[in-house]
Coordinates of C-alpha atoms in Angstrom, one line a residue:
M7 CA 85.1 107.0 -110.5
Y8 CA 81.8 105.8 -108.6
L9 CA 82.6 105.7 -104.5
A10 CA 79.5 104.4 -102.7
T11 CA 79.0 106.0 -99.3
T12 CA 77.3 104.2 -96.8
G13 CA 75.9 106.8 -94.2
R14 CA 77.4 109.3 -92.4
R15 CA 81.4 109.8 -91.7
D16 CA 80.5 110.9 -88.2
A17 CA 78.7 107.6 -87.7
P18 CA 80.0 105.0 -85.4
P19 CA 80.2 102.1 -87.5
R20 CA 77.5 99.3 -87.6
P21 CA 78.6 96.3 -86.2
A22 CA 79.6 92.7 -88.0
G23 CA 76.6 90.7 -87.9
A24 CA 74.2 93.9 -87.1
R25 CA 69.9 93.5 -88.7
R26 CA 69.4 95.8 -91.5
R27 CA 65.9 97.1 -91.1
V28 CA 64.3 98.5 -94.2
P29 CA 63.2 102.3 -93.4
G30 CA 59.6 102.9 -92.0
T31 CA 58.6 105.2 -94.5
V32 CA 59.8 102.4 -97.0
L33 CA 57.3 99.9 -95.7
V34 CA 54.3 102.7 -95.6
L35 CA 55.2 103.4 -99.7
G36 CA 55.0 100.1 -100.5
T37 CA 51.9 99.8 -98.5
V38 CA 50.2 102.6 -100.2
S39 CA 51.2 99.9 -103.6
L40 CA 50.2 97.0 -101.8
V41 CA 46.5 98.4 -101.4
T42 CA 46.8 100.3 -104.3
D43 CA 47.3 97.5 -106.1
V44 CA 44.4 95.4 -104.9
S45 CA 42.1 97.8 -106.4
S46 CA 43.2 98.3 -109.8
E47 CA 44.1 94.5 -110.1
M48 CA 40.9 93.6 -108.9
V49 CA 39.2 96.6 -112.2
T50 CA 42.3 94.3 -114.2
A51 CA 41.5 90.4 -114.2
V52 CA 37.5 91.9 -114.6
L53 CA 37.7 94.0 -117.3
P54 CA 38.4 92.0 -121.0
L55 CA 35.2 89.9 -119.2
Y56 CA 33.2 93.0 -118.7
L57 CA 34.4 94.9 -122.1
V58 CA 33.9 91.9 -124.3
L59 CA 32.1 89.7 -123.0
G60 CA 30.2 91.2 -120.8
L61 CA 29.5 95.0 -123.4
G62 CA 30.3 93.2 -126.3
L63 CA 33.6 94.3 -127.2
S64 CA 35.3 92.5 -129.9
P65 CA 39.4 92.1 -129.1
L66 CA 41.1 94.4 -132.2
Q67 CA 38.2 97.2 -129.7
F68 CA 39.9 96.2 -126.8
G69 CA 43.3 95.9 -127.5
L70 CA 43.1 99.3 -129.2
L71 CA 41.8 100.7 -126.0
D72 CA 43.7 99.2 -124.8
G73 CA 46.5 99.9 -126.4
L74 CA 46.4 104.1 -126.1
T75 CA 45.7 103.9 -122.7
T76 CA 48.7 102.8 -122.0
G77 CA 51.1 104.4 -124.3
A78 CA 50.4 107.4 -123.1
T79 CA 51.0 106.9 -119.4
A80 CA 55.2 106.3 -120.6
L81 CA 55.0 110.1 -121.8
V82 CA 53.2 111.2 -118.0
R83 CA 56.2 109.8 -116.2
L84 CA 58.7 112.2 -117.2
L85 CA 56.1 115.1 -117.2
G86 CA 55.5 113.5 -113.1
G87 CA 59.0 113.0 -112.5
V88 CA 60.5 116.7 -113.8
G89 CA 57.2 119.0 -112.1
A90 CA 58.6 116.7 -108.4
D91 CA 61.4 117.2 -108.9
R92 CA 61.0 121.4 -109.5
G93 CA 58.7 122.3 -106.5
G94 CA 60.4 119.5 -104.8
R95 CA 57.3 117.7 -104.0
H96 CA 56.9 113.9 -104.7
K97 CA 54.1 113.3 -101.8
Q98 CA 52.1 115.7 -103.8
V99 CA 52.8 114.9 -107.4
A100 CA 52.5 111.0 -106.8
G101 CA 49.5 111.1 -104.5
L102 CA 47.4 112.8 -106.8
G103 CA 48.5 109.5 -109.3
Y104 CA 47.4 107.8 -106.8
A105 CA 43.6 110.2 -105.5
L106 CA 43.8 109.8 -110.4
S107 CA 43.7 106.1 -110.5
A108 CA 40.9 105.3 -107.6
C109 CA 38.8 108.3 -108.9
S110 CA 39.2 106.3 -112.1
R111 CA 37.8 103.1 -110.1
L112 CA 34.6 106.1 -109.3
G113 CA 34.2 106.3 -113.2
L114 CA 33.8 103.1 -114.3
L115 CA 31.1 102.2 -111.4
L116 CA 29.9 105.5 -113.3
A117 CA 29.6 105.0 -117.1
D118 CA 27.3 102.3 -117.1
G119 CA 28.5 100.5 -120.2
A120 CA 29.5 103.8 -121.8
T121 CA 31.8 102.7 -123.6
G122 CA 33.7 106.3 -124.2
W123 CA 32.8 107.3 -120.8
I124 CA 34.8 103.9 -119.7
A125 CA 37.4 104.7 -122.0
G126 CA 38.1 107.8 -120.3
A127 CA 37.5 106.4 -116.7
L128 CA 41.0 103.3 -117.8
A129 CA 42.3 106.9 -119.0
V130 CA 42.8 108.6 -116.2
D131 CA 43.6 105.9 -114.5
R132 CA 46.6 105.1 -116.7
L133 CA 47.7 109.4 -116.2
G134 CA 47.0 107.9 -112.0
K135 CA 50.0 105.5 -112.7
G136 CA 52.3 107.6 -114.6
V137 CA 52.0 110.3 -112.8
R138 CA 52.6 108.1 -109.2
T139 CA 55.5 105.8 -110.4
A140 CA 58.8 108.2 -110.4
P141 CA 58.2 110.9 -107.3
R142 CA 56.9 107.5 -105.5
D143 CA 60.3 105.4 -106.5
A144 CA 62.7 108.8 -106.1
L145 CA 60.8 109.3 -102.1
I146 CA 62.1 105.0 -102.4
T147 CA 65.7 106.8 -103.1
L148 CA 65.8 110.3 -100.9
H149 CA 64.0 107.8 -97.5
S150 CA 67.2 104.9 -97.5
P151 CA 70.7 104.3 -98.0
P152 CA 72.1 104.9 -100.9
E153 CA 73.9 101.0 -100.4
D154 CA 70.7 99.5 -99.1
L155 CA 68.8 100.6 -102.5
G156 CA 69.0 97.0 -103.4
R157 CA 67.1 96.3 -99.7
A158 CA 64.2 99.1 -99.9
F159 CA 63.6 98.3 -103.9
G160 CA 62.8 94.9 -103.4
T161 CA 61.5 94.8 -100.5
H162 CA 58.7 97.1 -101.8
R163 CA 58.2 95.7 -104.6
A164 CA 57.5 92.3 -103.1
M165 CA 54.6 94.5 -101.2
D166 CA 53.4 95.7 -104.4
T167 CA 53.0 92.1 -106.0
T168 CA 50.7 91.0 -102.7
G169 CA 48.3 93.6 -103.9
A170 CA 48.9 91.7 -107.5
L171 CA 48.1 89.1 -106.3
L172 CA 45.5 89.1 -104.1
G173 CA 43.1 91.3 -106.2
P174 CA 42.3 89.7 -109.0
L175 CA 41.3 86.7 -106.2
A176 CA 39.0 89.5 -104.1
A177 CA 37.5 90.2 -108.1
F178 CA 36.9 86.4 -108.3
A179 CA 35.5 85.7 -105.5
L180 CA 32.8 89.2 -105.7
L181 CA 32.1 87.2 -109.2
W182 CA 30.9 84.3 -107.6
A183 CA 29.5 86.3 -105.0
T184 CA 27.5 88.4 -106.6
A185 CA 26.3 86.2 -109.6
E186 CA 28.6 88.1 -111.9
T187 CA 27.7 92.1 -111.0
Y188 CA 30.6 94.0 -112.1
E189 CA 28.8 97.1 -109.8
T190 CA 30.4 95.2 -107.0
V191 CA 33.7 94.9 -108.3
F192 CA 34.1 98.0 -109.7
A193 CA 32.2 100.2 -106.2
V194 CA 34.8 97.2 -103.5
S195 CA 38.0 98.7 -105.8
F196 CA 36.8 102.1 -105.8
C197 CA 36.9 102.0 -101.8
V198 CA 40.2 99.7 -101.3
G199 CA 42.3 102.4 -104.0
A200 CA 40.1 105.4 -101.6
F201 CA 42.5 104.3 -98.4
G202 CA 45.6 103.5 -100.1
V203 CA 44.8 107.3 -100.7
L204 CA 44.4 108.3 -97.3
V205 CA 47.4 105.8 -95.8
W206 CA 49.4 107.7 -98.3
L207 CA 48.3 111.5 -96.9
L208 CA 48.5 110.2 -93.3
L209 CA 51.8 108.4 -93.1
V210 CA 53.7 109.4 -96.1
P211 CA 56.2 111.9 -94.7
G212 CA 56.5 115.0 -97.3
R213 CA 60.5 115.0 -96.8
P214 CA 64.2 112.3 -96.3
R215 CA 64.8 112.3 -93.1
D216 CA 68.3 111.3 -93.4
P217 CA 68.8 112.0 -97.6
G218 CA 72.7 110.5 -97.2
R219 CA 73.1 111.3 -100.9
P220 CA 76.3 111.2 -102.1
G221 CA 77.1 115.2 -103.2
D222 CA 73.2 116.6 -102.4
P223 CA 73.4 120.2 -100.9
G224 CA 73.0 120.0 -97.1
R225 CA 74.3 116.6 -96.1
P226 CA 75.3 117.5 -93.0
G227 CA 79.7 115.2 -92.0
D228 CA 80.7 116.4 -95.5
P229 CA 83.3 118.2 -96.1
G230 CA 84.3 120.2 -98.7
E231 CA 79.8 120.2 -99.8
P232 CA 77.6 123.5 -98.4
R233 CA 75.8 123.9 -95.1
H234 CA 73.1 125.3 -94.1
S235 CA 73.7 128.8 -93.2
G236 CA 73.7 129.0 -89.4
E237 CA 74.6 125.1 -89.0
P238 CA 78.3 124.6 -87.4
R239 CA 80.8 121.3 -88.3
H240 CA 81.8 119.0 -85.2
S241 CA 85.2 118.1 -85.6
G242 CA 85.9 115.3 -83.2
G243 CA 83.0 115.4 -81.3
Q244 CA 83.6 118.9 -80.0
Q245 CA 80.9 120.9 -79.5
D246 CA 81.5 124.8 -81.1
P247 CA 81.1 127.5 -78.2
A248 CA 79.6 129.8 -79.4
R249 CA 77.1 127.4 -79.5
P250 CA 74.7 127.4 -75.8
R251 CA 75.0 123.4 -75.2
D252 CA 71.9 121.4 -75.0
D253 CA 70.8 118.3 -73.0
R254 CA 68.7 117.1 -75.8
D255 CA 68.9 116.2 -79.2
T256 CA 72.3 118.6 -80.8
R257 CA 71.4 115.7 -84.3
P258 CA 71.7 118.0 -87.5
K259 CA 68.2 118.4 -88.3
A260 CA 67.1 116.8 -92.2
P261 CA 67.4 119.5 -94.9
A262 CA 64.4 119.7 -97.2
A263 CA 64.4 117.5 -100.8
P264 CA 66.9 119.1 -103.3
R265 CA 64.6 121.3 -106.1
A266 CA 66.0 120.8 -108.9
R267 CA 65.3 123.8 -111.5
G268 CA 65.3 123.7 -115.4
G269 CA 63.0 121.6 -116.9
L270 CA 63.2 118.0 -119.0
L271 CA 66.7 118.6 -120.1
A272 CA 67.8 119.6 -117.1
V273 CA 68.2 115.4 -115.9
P274 CA 71.6 114.5 -114.8
R275 CA 74.4 113.6 -117.6
S276 CA 77.0 111.9 -116.8
P277 CA 77.8 109.1 -118.8
A278 CA 76.8 106.6 -116.2
Y279 CA 73.5 107.2 -115.9
R280 CA 73.0 107.7 -120.6
R281 CA 74.5 104.0 -120.2
I282 CA 71.3 103.5 -118.4
V283 CA 69.7 104.9 -119.8
L284 CA 70.6 102.9 -123.1
C285 CA 71.3 99.8 -121.6
A286 CA 67.2 100.0 -120.5
A287 CA 66.2 101.2 -124.2
L288 CA 67.7 98.6 -125.2
L289 CA 67.0 95.7 -122.7
G290 CA 63.2 96.8 -123.7
A291 CA 63.2 97.2 -127.2
A292 CA 63.9 93.2 -127.0
T293 CA 60.9 91.6 -124.3
V294 CA 58.9 90.5 -125.3
G295 CA 55.6 91.1 -123.1
D296 CA 54.4 88.6 -120.7
S297 CA 50.8 88.4 -122.1
F298 CA 52.3 87.6 -125.7
L299 CA 53.8 84.4 -123.7
Y300 CA 51.3 83.2 -122.5
L301 CA 49.6 82.8 -125.3
L302 CA 52.3 81.1 -126.6
L303 CA 51.7 79.1 -123.9
Q304 CA 47.6 78.1 -124.3
R305 CA 49.2 77.6 -127.9
R306 CA 51.2 75.0 -126.5
L307 CA 49.3 73.2 -124.1
D308 CA 46.2 73.5 -125.1
L309 CA 45.0 75.4 -122.0
D310 CA 41.2 76.1 -121.2
A311 CA 40.1 79.9 -121.8
A312 CA 39.1 80.0 -118.2
W313 CA 42.4 78.8 -116.8
F314 CA 44.0 82.0 -119.0
P315 CA 44.0 84.9 -116.5
F316 CA 46.1 82.6 -114.0
L317 CA 49.0 82.2 -115.7
P318 CA 50.0 85.5 -114.2
L319 CA 49.5 84.8 -111.1
G320 CA 52.3 81.9 -111.0
A321 CA 54.7 84.1 -112.0
A322 CA 53.9 86.8 -109.8
A323 CA 53.6 84.0 -106.8
V324 CA 57.6 83.8 -107.9
Y325 CA 57.8 87.5 -108.5
L326 CA 57.2 87.6 -104.3
L327 CA 59.3 85.4 -103.1
L328 CA 62.3 86.1 -104.4
A329 CA 62.0 89.9 -104.8
V330 CA 63.8 91.4 -100.8
P331 CA 66.5 88.5 -101.8
A332 CA 66.8 89.3 -104.8
G333 CA 67.5 92.8 -103.4
R334 CA 70.3 91.9 -100.9
L335 CA 72.6 90.9 -103.2
A336 CA 72.0 93.4 -105.5
D337 CA 73.7 95.2 -102.5
R338 CA 76.2 93.1 -102.2
I339 CA 77.6 91.8 -105.5
G340 CA 76.2 95.2 -106.8
R341 CA 73.3 95.6 -108.8
R342 CA 74.8 94.8 -113.1
R343 CA 75.1 91.4 -112.7
P344 CA 71.9 90.1 -110.9
L345 CA 70.1 92.9 -114.3
L346 CA 71.8 90.8 -116.3
Y347 CA 71.1 87.6 -114.9
G348 CA 67.2 88.6 -115.0
H349 CA 67.4 89.1 -118.3
G350 CA 69.7 85.6 -119.0
A351 CA 66.1 84.7 -117.6
L352 CA 64.4 85.2 -120.2
L353 CA 65.5 84.7 -122.3
L354 CA 66.1 80.9 -120.8
A355 CA 62.5 81.8 -120.4
Y356 CA 61.8 82.2 -124.8
G357 CA 64.7 79.0 -125.7
L358 CA 62.7 77.1 -123.4
L359 CA 59.4 78.2 -125.4
L360 CA 61.2 76.5 -128.1
A361 CA 62.4 73.8 -127.1
P362 CA 60.9 70.6 -127.3
V363 CA 60.1 69.6 -123.7
P364 CA 57.1 68.2 -122.1
G365 CA 54.0 71.0 -121.8
A366 CA 54.4 70.9 -118.0
A367 CA 57.9 71.3 -117.8
A368 CA 57.8 74.4 -120.3
L369 CA 55.0 75.8 -117.7
V370 CA 56.2 76.4 -114.8
G371 CA 59.3 76.7 -115.5
V372 CA 58.6 79.9 -118.3
L373 CA 56.4 80.4 -115.4
V374 CA 59.3 81.2 -113.0
L375 CA 62.2 82.0 -115.5
L376 CA 59.7 84.7 -115.5
G377 CA 59.2 85.6 -112.2
V378 CA 63.3 85.2 -112.0
F379 CA 63.0 87.7 -114.5
Y380 CA 61.2 90.2 -112.7
A381 CA 63.1 89.7 -109.3
A382 CA 66.1 90.6 -110.4
T383 CA 65.3 93.4 -113.4
D384 CA 62.7 95.6 -111.9
G385 CA 63.8 97.0 -108.6
V386 CA 67.1 96.5 -109.0
L387 CA 67.2 99.4 -112.3
M388 CA 65.3 101.7 -109.8
A389 CA 68.4 100.5 -107.2
L390 CA 71.6 101.5 -110.2
T391 CA 70.4 104.0 -111.2
G392 CA 69.6 106.1 -107.9
P393 CA 72.6 107.1 -106.4
F394 CA 73.5 108.3 -110.0
L395 CA 71.1 110.8 -110.3
T396 CA 71.7 114.1 -107.2
G397 CA 70.5 117.4 -106.5
G398 CA 66.8 117.4 -106.4
R399 CA 66.9 114.7 -110.1
Q400 CA 66.1 112.0 -109.0
A401 CA 62.0 112.0 -109.6
G402 CA 62.6 112.8 -112.8
G403 CA 66.0 110.9 -113.7
L404 CA 64.4 108.0 -112.8
A405 CA 61.4 109.0 -115.5
V406 CA 63.8 108.9 -118.8
V407 CA 64.9 105.5 -117.4
Q408 CA 61.5 103.8 -117.1
T409 CA 60.6 106.4 -120.4
A410 CA 62.5 104.3 -122.1
Q411 CA 62.2 101.3 -120.7
A412 CA 58.4 101.5 -121.6
L413 CA 58.4 103.0 -125.2
A414 CA 61.4 100.5 -126.1
R415 CA 59.1 97.3 -125.0
L416 CA 56.2 99.1 -126.9
G417 CA 58.5 99.1 -129.9
A418 CA 59.1 95.4 -129.5
A419 CA 55.1 94.0 -129.0
V420 CA 54.6 96.4 -132.3
A421 CA 58.2 94.0 -133.9
F422 CA 56.8 90.9 -132.1
G423 CA 53.4 90.8 -133.8
A424 CA 54.4 92.0 -136.5
V425 CA 56.1 88.9 -136.6
W426 CA 53.7 86.3 -135.5
T427 CA 50.8 87.2 -138.3
A428 CA 53.3 87.4 -141.4
S429 CA 56.0 84.4 -140.4
G430 CA 54.7 82.3 -137.1
P431 CA 55.0 82.7 -133.5
E432 CA 58.0 80.6 -133.6
T433 CA 59.7 83.1 -136.1
A434 CA 59.1 85.0 -134.2
L435 CA 60.3 83.7 -130.6
V436 CA 63.5 83.5 -133.0
A437 CA 63.7 86.3 -133.8
A438 CA 62.6 88.2 -130.0
L439 CA 66.0 85.5 -128.5
L440 CA 68.0 87.1 -131.1
A441 CA 67.2 90.4 -130.2
L442 CA 67.4 90.0 -126.3
A443 CA 71.3 88.2 -126.8
A444 CA 72.2 91.0 -129.0
A445 CA 71.3 93.4 -126.4
L446 CA 72.6 91.8 -123.3
A447 CA 76.3 91.1 -124.3
C448 CA 76.2 95.1 -125.6
A449 CA 74.6 95.8 -121.6
A450 CA 76.9 93.1 -120.6
R451 CA 79.7 96.4 -122.2
L452 CA 78.2 98.9 -120.8
L453 CA 76.3 99.6 -118.1
P454 CA 78.7 100.6 -115.3
A455 CA 78.7 99.1 -111.7
G456 CA 75.9 100.8 -108.6
P457 CA 77.5 100.5 -104.9
T458 CA 77.7 97.7 -102.9
R459 CA 78.5 97.6 -98.7
E460 CA 82.0 96.4 -99.4
G461 CA 83.4 99.7 -100.1
S462 CA 83.0 101.7 -104.1
S463 CA 82.2 100.6 -108.0
T464 CA 82.9 101.7 -111.1

């Protein structure tokens, strides 16, 4: 039985109807992600055009280049998460990841068309993303009340997606204004990324201000849990007679984030956490990559290739609109159900691509359902996992979940592509639909329920 804690026990109850505010640190983290995504998506949007049309790489060469750099990201997540936990250096490790990504844009600018240098710059970018993801999500977990994690992650993901929307628009505007000078896009992208690193260094705190984590050492006010030496336990609002009265702020100082010891295998092994990792892998193994869905839409609608890069913007816009409401709903009713509902939306998207409906209806429906899928799953999965991670294992524990999901999706993409090549896209899509339905049935039985604002959960 997991008992949710909704704040300090000695804190006054929140008045009914009081407005909940997203922690300032989460807003700063969201701002950094927004700026960084503008920078990264500027490059991502034009890179296929630059490599295939500008430098003459074949689609197979581009696919291999992208696949190799993407595969390395999943494993680096583990190293970044465990390294951040072991030293309690979440800010430093994530900041290094943001700096690597910013420098990769400079590498593209200086590569001057050399394929080897471009591959190296892309690898640095993906390494930076892998290093920063788990420590950044751990900071969101550490700086947010457990019962509001869905709202916090939803807000962060909404800001992140805003950057993903603005990046391609900025890139194509620059290409239009500079007569397709890709170097200008890379230079502006580097400047934007460097600004994001500066915001991170100046505004992101190095430790949580109020670690309201159940079971964490050093949390004031919880009986039976260790305290810092010299810290008195208050009872009934009376002052310790041995402590001199001070009219200034006498609230307990927030301790530093717990520092984990041990290696990767020391991440939490509670049954609930293990079930989350297993379900993330199962659902990921049945998740078809977005690019395949967009290709299926393009084939069905006979869409001009010039419009293809704008398909992701439709799903991203829906994600942006629903990320915060989905997070708030997850805080209210528990995070298990929205996670399952989100994958149900993806299942409907598969079915819609197979159904004999008009092309325009399929286009709108698939993009909306894909946006719903991400809004109800991306941040919600991290919010579901966070309360089960204590004792300084936040970044490492989140990294294991993210890596299991990423590797499973990589395997799903390879399997889907193989079935498509051997038997056609319809057969591949039917197989994916059946696999996702089976994974959903298993996850419905295995997933633990996270905390809600109303009380406890199992």
